[in-house]
Amino acid sequence: GKTSLLDHIRKAQVASGEAGGITQHIGAYRVHTDHGEICFIDTPGHAAFTAMRARGADCTDIVILVVAADDGVMPQTVEAINHARAAGAPLIIAINKIDRPDAKADRVRQELLQHEIVTEEMGGDILSVEVSAIQKTNLDKLEEAIILQSEILELAANPDRDADGVVLESRVDRGRGVVCTCLVQRGTLHVGDIVVAGSNWGRVRAMTDERAQNRVEAVPSTPVEVLGFNGPPSAGDEFVVVDSERRAREITEFRSMRSRDDASARSAALVNVDQMFLQAGEDGLQRLPMVIKGDVHGSVEAIVGSFEKLTEDNEEVRVQVLHSGVGGITESDITLANA
């Protein structure tokens, strides 16, 4: 119910466009409320997307945990609680679907007690709001709770400095090249700035907001899609504005050299098919080498994670991911698979 809640807060239709009603990419939205502006990052709740959500918690100030009043606390809920705790982010509990006849909000609060989450109704200090996305019940109260929490935390950022922030997602678009969803956390990002993220850099050619409107600048806590990177950075990389192209090249060359060293250390363990069967005789394990490509970095990561989990407990077969990347399947991928 996370995306449906957001849809009604920002009065748009996203959930209906998601495959199987499951959010697969991190979406970020700015919402204008009567109390001020809030930037929401909508993370996938599905178990396979743990890694993405773990990163999602790191770039947020407040985590809103959505629990369905009829389902109660599910395994993913516990996982989300752990991520929020690891990121040290304060929680607000949104108890959703209270319009359902079998909704029991108090049962949810009691189940949360087992995970050391004590809501105000239970004598603790964690805010909880009973909401319904379909009936639009108490959505304004949820916004008030967020603003209140941000005032207590004294959240502020300096807009008059060079921008830095986090890459939420990156993909390669056929017509536009590398498209990066970035969240500006400090400073103001302008078109024409030179930006470094991970081992990639670029000059900001254009920026668009979540409504696909062009922007010339992005102030703190604004999510924007940035064009102009030379390659797709990893989701979760931090981006910074640097003063010159030379500096950008130095940083990225050093970083890509370091990641090449890491990769070569890993690939030293790779084997060909004949050796694979010989080795299978030794430790009884057959390794299935794979090349994985996907449209965005987060999905690739989720797929790799799922494969590794599938074969963790298997005594006979292991999946070995030789290479994973973002974009279309290229000739070099085929050559690698062939080899």
Short mmCIF file of C-alpha atoms in Angstrom, two decimals:
data_model
loop_
_atom_site.label_atom_id
_atom_site.label_comp_id
_atom_site.label_asym_id
_atom_site.label_seq_id
_atom_site.Cartn_x
_atom_site.Cartn_y
_atom_site.Cartn_z
CA GLY A 1 0.00 0.00 0.00
CA LYS A 2 3.01 2.38 0.02
CA THR A 3 2.68 3.57 -3.57
CA SER A 4 -1.12 3.92 -3.31
CA LEU A 5 -0.68 6.11 -0.23
CA LEU A 6 1.81 8.27 -2.11
CA ASP A 7 -0.46 8.45 -5.16
CA HIS A 8 -3.22 9.97 -3.06
CA ILE A 9 -0.82 12.32 -1.30
CA ARG A 10 0.49 13.55 -4.64
CA LYS A 11 -2.80 12.92 -6.52
CA ALA A 12 -1.21 10.88 -9.32
CA GLN A 13 -1.52 7.36 -10.68
CA VAL A 14 1.61 5.26 -10.39
CA ALA A 15 0.56 2.02 -8.71
CA SER A 16 -1.60 0.92 -11.65
CA GLY A 17 1.44 1.15 -13.95
CA GLU A 18 3.68 -1.08 -11.82
CA ALA A 19 4.21 -4.70 -12.88
CA GLY A 20 2.03 -6.89 -10.69
CA GLY A 21 1.45 -3.94 -8.37
CA ILE A 22 4.99 -4.26 -7.01
CA THR A 23 7.32 -1.24 -7.09
CA GLN A 24 10.54 -2.27 -8.81
CA HIS A 25 12.56 0.92 -8.91
CA ILE A 26 13.09 3.60 -6.33
CA GLY A 27 10.82 6.49 -7.23
CA ALA A 28 11.31 9.90 -5.64
CA TYR A 29 8.68 12.61 -5.45
CA ARG A 30 8.35 16.11 -4.06
CA VAL A 31 5.01 16.96 -2.51
CA HIS A 32 3.76 20.47 -1.74
CA THR A 33 1.63 20.46 1.41
CA ASP A 34 0.02 23.22 3.45
CA HIS A 35 2.79 22.74 6.02
CA GLY A 36 5.78 22.80 3.66
CA GLU A 37 7.52 20.62 1.09
CA ILE A 38 8.21 16.94 1.65
CA CYS A 39 10.36 14.72 -0.57
CA PHE A 40 9.22 11.07 -0.57
CA ILE A 41 11.37 8.19 -1.71
CA ASP A 42 9.13 5.24 -2.57
CA THR A 43 11.10 2.03 -2.06
CA PRO A 44 10.09 -1.46 -3.12
CA GLY A 45 8.78 -3.45 -0.17
CA HIS A 46 9.24 -6.84 -1.79
CA ALA A 47 11.80 -9.11 -0.11
CA ALA A 48 14.06 -9.37 -3.20
CA PHE A 49 14.70 -5.65 -3.09
CA THR A 50 16.33 -5.62 0.36
CA ALA A 51 19.59 -4.21 -0.95
CA MET A 52 17.84 -1.31 -2.63
CA ARG A 53 15.78 -0.61 0.45
CA ALA A 54 18.85 -0.79 2.68
CA ARG A 55 20.28 2.02 0.58
CA GLY A 56 16.96 3.86 0.51
CA ALA A 57 17.05 4.14 4.29
CA ASP A 58 20.51 5.69 4.19
CA CYS A 59 19.50 8.75 2.21
CA THR A 60 16.32 9.50 4.16
CA ASP A 61 15.86 11.53 7.34
CA ILE A 62 12.61 9.89 8.42
CA VAL A 63 11.35 6.41 7.61
CA ILE A 64 7.60 5.93 7.23
CA LEU A 65 6.77 2.30 7.91
CA VAL A 66 3.51 1.29 6.25
CA VAL A 67 1.77 -1.64 7.95
CA ALA A 68 -1.56 -3.00 6.70
CA ALA A 69 -4.14 -3.03 9.48
CA ASP A 70 -5.60 -6.35 8.28
CA ASP A 71 -2.27 -8.16 7.70
CA GLY A 72 -0.30 -6.88 10.67
CA VAL A 73 3.49 -7.23 10.89
CA MET A 74 4.94 -9.28 8.01
CA PRO A 75 8.55 -10.55 7.47
CA GLN A 76 9.27 -7.56 5.18
CA THR A 77 8.04 -5.21 7.91
CA VAL A 78 10.61 -6.63 10.34
CA GLU A 79 13.28 -6.30 7.65
CA ALA A 80 12.34 -2.65 7.02
CA ILE A 81 12.48 -1.96 10.77
CA ASN A 82 16.02 -3.37 10.86
CA HIS A 83 17.12 -1.21 7.93
CA ALA A 84 15.69 1.91 9.53
CA ARG A 85 17.44 1.03 12.77
CA ALA A 86 20.75 0.42 11.00
CA ALA A 87 20.47 3.80 9.27
CA GLY A 88 19.61 5.43 12.60
CA ALA A 89 16.52 7.02 11.06
CA PRO A 90 13.48 7.83 13.22
CA LEU A 91 10.26 5.97 12.38
CA ILE A 92 6.70 7.08 11.81
CA ILE A 93 4.19 4.22 11.63
CA ALA A 94 1.41 4.53 9.05
CA ILE A 95 -1.27 1.92 9.77
CA ASN A 96 -2.94 1.55 6.38
CA LYS A 97 -6.26 0.04 5.18
CA ILE A 98 -8.21 1.03 8.30
CA ASP A 99 -11.35 1.19 6.13
CA ARG A 100 -11.33 -2.62 5.93
CA PRO A 101 -13.91 -4.38 8.16
CA ASP A 102 -11.21 -6.71 9.59
CA ALA A 103 -8.76 -3.88 10.36
CA LYS A 104 -7.31 -3.96 13.87
CA ALA A 105 -5.00 -0.99 14.42
CA ASP A 106 -4.34 -1.82 18.07
CA ARG A 107 -3.27 -5.33 17.18
CA VAL A 108 -0.65 -3.83 14.86
CA ARG A 109 0.65 -1.62 17.69
CA GLN A 110 0.89 -4.64 19.97
CA GLU A 111 2.75 -6.68 17.35
CA LEU A 112 5.20 -3.80 16.92
CA LEU A 113 5.96 -3.98 20.66
CA GLN A 114 7.72 -7.31 20.05
CA HIS A 115 10.18 -5.43 17.83
CA GLU A 116 10.84 -2.74 20.44
CA ILE A 117 8.67 -0.17 18.67
CA VAL A 118 6.56 1.55 21.29
CA THR A 119 3.99 3.91 19.78
CA GLU A 120 2.58 6.94 21.62
CA GLU A 121 -0.68 5.10 22.29
CA MET A 122 1.34 2.42 24.09
CA GLY A 123 3.22 5.01 26.14
CA GLY A 124 6.26 5.35 23.85
CA ASP A 125 7.55 8.20 21.68
CA ILE A 126 6.98 6.85 18.14
CA LEU A 127 4.21 8.56 16.18
CA SER A 128 1.59 6.34 14.57
CA VAL A 129 -1.14 7.48 12.20
CA GLU A 130 -4.16 5.43 11.09
CA VAL A 131 -4.65 6.05 7.38
CA SER A 132 -6.60 4.71 4.43
CA ALA A 133 -5.23 5.29 0.94
CA ILE A 134 -8.53 4.45 -0.75
CA GLN A 135 -10.77 6.60 1.49
CA LYS A 136 -8.02 9.26 1.84
CA THR A 137 -8.48 9.17 5.61
CA ASN A 138 -5.98 11.08 7.80
CA LEU A 139 -3.50 11.77 4.98
CA ASP A 140 -3.19 15.35 6.29
CA LYS A 141 -2.40 13.96 9.76
CA LEU A 142 0.41 11.88 8.25
CA GLU A 143 1.86 15.02 6.62
CA GLU A 144 1.59 16.89 9.93
CA ALA A 145 3.41 14.06 11.71
CA ILE A 146 6.25 14.21 9.16
CA ILE A 147 6.60 18.01 9.49
CA LEU A 148 6.48 17.73 13.29
CA GLN A 149 9.18 15.07 13.32
CA SER A 150 11.38 17.14 10.99
CA GLU A 151 11.05 20.17 13.30
CA ILE A 152 12.10 18.05 16.28
CA LEU A 153 15.13 16.80 14.29
CA GLU A 154 15.91 20.39 13.15
CA LEU A 155 16.49 19.22 9.58
CA ALA A 156 18.18 21.90 7.49
CA ALA A 157 20.60 22.16 4.57
CA ASN A 158 22.69 24.94 3.08
CA PRO A 159 21.51 25.75 -0.48
CA ASP A 160 24.41 28.17 -1.19
CA ARG A 161 27.22 25.66 -1.73
CA ASP A 162 28.31 23.06 -4.29
CA ALA A 163 25.77 20.25 -4.50
CA ASP A 164 26.22 16.74 -3.24
CA GLY A 165 23.81 13.86 -2.68
CA VAL A 166 22.97 10.29 -3.62
CA VAL A 167 22.34 8.45 -6.89
CA LEU A 168 19.03 6.61 -6.37
CA GLU A 169 18.94 4.84 -9.72
CA SER A 170 20.70 4.83 -13.08
CA ARG A 171 19.84 3.43 -16.48
CA VAL A 172 20.88 3.67 -20.12
CA ASP A 173 18.15 5.19 -22.26
CA ARG A 174 18.24 4.64 -26.02
CA GLY A 175 17.57 8.21 -27.05
CA ARG A 176 18.96 10.17 -24.10
CA GLY A 177 22.01 8.17 -23.07
CA VAL A 178 22.77 7.66 -19.38
CA VAL A 179 19.89 8.81 -17.17
CA CYS A 180 20.56 9.15 -13.46
CA THR A 181 17.97 9.72 -10.73
CA CYS A 182 19.76 11.84 -8.11
CA LEU A 183 18.63 13.19 -4.78
CA VAL A 184 20.29 16.51 -3.94
CA GLN A 185 21.00 16.55 -0.19
CA ARG A 186 23.12 19.68 0.26
CA GLY A 187 23.82 22.68 -1.94
CA THR A 188 22.18 23.54 -5.26
CA LEU A 189 22.80 21.59 -8.47
CA HIS A 190 22.86 23.65 -11.68
CA VAL A 191 22.81 22.71 -15.36
CA GLY A 192 26.45 22.85 -16.53
CA ASP A 193 27.95 21.62 -13.22
CA ILE A 194 30.64 18.93 -13.45
CA VAL A 195 29.59 15.96 -11.33
CA VAL A 196 31.43 12.84 -10.14
CA ALA A 197 29.56 9.72 -8.96
CA GLY A 198 31.48 6.52 -8.22
CA SER A 199 33.82 5.88 -11.14
CA ASN A 200 31.73 7.96 -13.58
CA TRP A 201 31.60 11.67 -14.22
CA GLY A 202 29.78 14.08 -16.49
CA ARG A 203 28.61 17.61 -17.10
CA VAL A 204 24.92 18.13 -16.26
CA ARG A 205 23.37 18.58 -19.73
CA ALA A 206 19.76 18.68 -18.56
CA MET A 207 17.69 18.03 -15.45
CA THR A 208 14.04 17.02 -15.19
CA ASP A 209 11.84 16.65 -12.14
CA GLU A 210 9.42 13.78 -11.47
CA ARG A 211 6.75 15.46 -13.60
CA ALA A 212 9.19 15.53 -16.55
CA GLN A 213 9.48 19.35 -16.40
CA ASN A 214 12.91 20.79 -17.24
CA ARG A 215 14.80 22.38 -14.33
CA VAL A 216 17.83 24.68 -14.41
CA GLU A 217 18.65 24.11 -10.75
CA ALA A 218 17.78 21.69 -7.96
CA VAL A 219 17.76 22.80 -4.31
CA PRO A 220 18.32 20.43 -1.32
CA SER A 221 15.91 17.47 -1.01
CA THR A 222 14.94 17.66 -4.68
CA PRO A 223 14.96 14.44 -6.73
CA VAL A 224 15.94 15.04 -10.38
CA GLU A 225 16.82 12.98 -13.42
CA VAL A 226 20.24 14.09 -14.67
CA LEU A 227 21.56 13.64 -18.22
CA GLY A 228 25.23 13.86 -19.13
CA PHE A 229 27.10 11.07 -17.29
CA ASN A 230 29.64 9.08 -19.30
CA GLY A 231 28.39 5.77 -17.84
CA PRO A 232 25.74 4.57 -15.38
CA PRO A 233 26.95 4.96 -11.77
CA SER A 234 25.84 2.34 -9.24
CA ALA A 235 22.64 3.03 -7.35
CA GLY A 236 23.65 4.28 -3.91
CA ASP A 237 26.83 6.04 -5.08
CA GLU A 238 27.35 9.52 -3.68
CA PHE A 239 27.68 12.32 -6.21
CA VAL A 240 29.61 15.57 -5.73
CA VAL A 241 30.15 18.68 -7.83
CA VAL A 242 33.83 19.29 -8.65
CA ASP A 243 35.47 22.43 -10.00
CA SER A 244 37.07 21.16 -13.23
CA GLU A 245 37.00 18.34 -15.78
CA ARG A 246 40.62 17.51 -14.97
CA ARG A 247 39.78 16.93 -11.31
CA ALA A 248 36.77 14.80 -12.34
CA ARG A 249 38.95 12.63 -14.60
CA GLU A 250 41.58 12.15 -11.88
CA ILE A 251 39.00 10.98 -9.33
CA THR A 252 37.17 8.62 -11.70
CA GLU A 253 40.39 7.11 -13.11
CA PHE A 254 41.64 6.36 -9.61
CA ARG A 255 38.30 4.81 -8.62
CA SER A 256 37.93 2.71 -11.77
CA MET A 257 41.49 1.46 -11.33
CA ARG A 258 40.62 0.39 -7.79
CA SER A 259 37.42 -1.38 -8.90
CA ARG A 260 39.34 -3.11 -11.73
CA ASP A 261 41.81 -4.45 -9.18
CA ASP A 262 38.91 -5.78 -7.08
CA ALA A 263 37.31 -7.37 -10.14
CA SER A 264 40.53 -9.03 -11.29
CA ALA A 265 41.02 -10.50 -7.81
CA ARG A 266 37.52 -11.97 -8.08
CA SER A 267 37.88 -13.24 -11.66
CA ALA A 268 41.10 -15.08 -10.78
CA ALA A 269 38.72 -17.64 -9.31
CA LEU A 270 36.77 -18.08 -12.57
CA VAL A 271 37.05 -21.37 -14.46
CA ASN A 272 36.13 -22.84 -17.85
CA VAL A 273 33.66 -25.67 -18.42
CA ASP A 274 36.19 -28.54 -18.45
CA GLN A 275 37.70 -27.36 -15.18
CA MET A 276 34.20 -26.89 -13.84
CA PHE A 277 33.45 -30.60 -14.17
CA LEU A 278 36.85 -31.55 -12.76
CA GLN A 279 36.25 -29.27 -9.80
CA ALA A 280 32.75 -30.60 -9.37
CA GLY A 281 34.41 -33.93 -8.67
CA GLU A 282 36.47 -32.39 -5.87
CA ASP A 283 33.93 -30.54 -3.74
CA GLY A 284 30.80 -31.97 -5.40
CA LEU A 285 29.65 -28.49 -6.47
CA GLN A 286 28.86 -27.57 -10.06
CA ARG A 287 29.05 -23.86 -10.74
CA LEU A 288 26.66 -22.34 -13.23
CA PRO A 289 28.30 -19.24 -14.74
CA MET A 290 25.91 -16.43 -15.72
CA VAL A 291 25.94 -13.00 -17.34
CA ILE A 292 23.10 -10.77 -16.12
CA LYS A 293 21.89 -7.54 -17.71
CA GLY A 294 18.90 -5.42 -16.72
CA ASP A 295 17.29 -2.05 -17.39
CA VAL A 296 18.30 -0.40 -14.11
CA HIS A 297 20.97 -1.10 -11.52
CA GLY A 298 18.55 -1.86 -8.67
CA SER A 299 16.77 -4.65 -10.57
CA VAL A 300 20.05 -6.27 -11.60
CA GLU A 301 21.12 -6.26 -7.96
CA ALA A 302 17.84 -7.81 -6.88
CA ILE A 303 18.14 -10.59 -9.49
CA VAL A 304 21.76 -11.36 -8.58
CA GLY A 305 20.77 -11.44 -4.90
CA SER A 306 17.86 -13.80 -5.59
CA PHE A 307 20.06 -16.20 -7.56
CA GLU A 308 22.67 -16.27 -4.83
CA LYS A 309 19.98 -16.91 -2.21
CA LEU A 310 18.46 -19.71 -4.34
CA THR A 311 21.67 -21.68 -4.45
CA GLU A 312 23.02 -20.86 -0.97
CA ASP A 313 21.69 -24.06 0.59
CA ASN A 314 22.09 -26.21 -2.54
CA GLU A 315 24.66 -28.98 -2.17
CA GLU A 316 25.17 -29.56 -5.90
CA VAL A 317 24.90 -26.31 -7.85
CA ARG A 318 26.11 -22.76 -7.30
CA VAL A 319 25.29 -19.78 -9.46
CA GLN A 320 28.40 -17.81 -10.35
CA VAL A 321 27.70 -14.34 -11.71
CA LEU A 322 30.63 -13.55 -14.04
CA HIS A 323 29.32 -10.15 -14.99
CA SER A 324 26.27 -8.01 -14.25
CA GLY A 325 25.49 -4.63 -15.74
CA VAL A 326 22.94 -2.08 -16.88
CA GLY A 327 21.73 -1.58 -20.45
CA GLY A 328 21.12 -3.67 -23.56
CA ILE A 329 22.96 -6.90 -24.29
CA THR A 330 26.16 -6.04 -26.18
CA GLU A 331 28.58 -7.99 -28.33
CA SER A 332 31.09 -8.14 -25.50
CA ASP A 333 28.46 -9.78 -23.23
CA ILE A 334 27.93 -12.46 -25.90
CA THR A 335 31.70 -12.97 -26.25
CA LEU A 336 32.03 -13.35 -22.50
CA ALA A 337 29.16 -15.84 -22.35
CA ASN A 338 30.60 -17.74 -25.31
CA ALA A 339 34.02 -17.95 -23.68
#
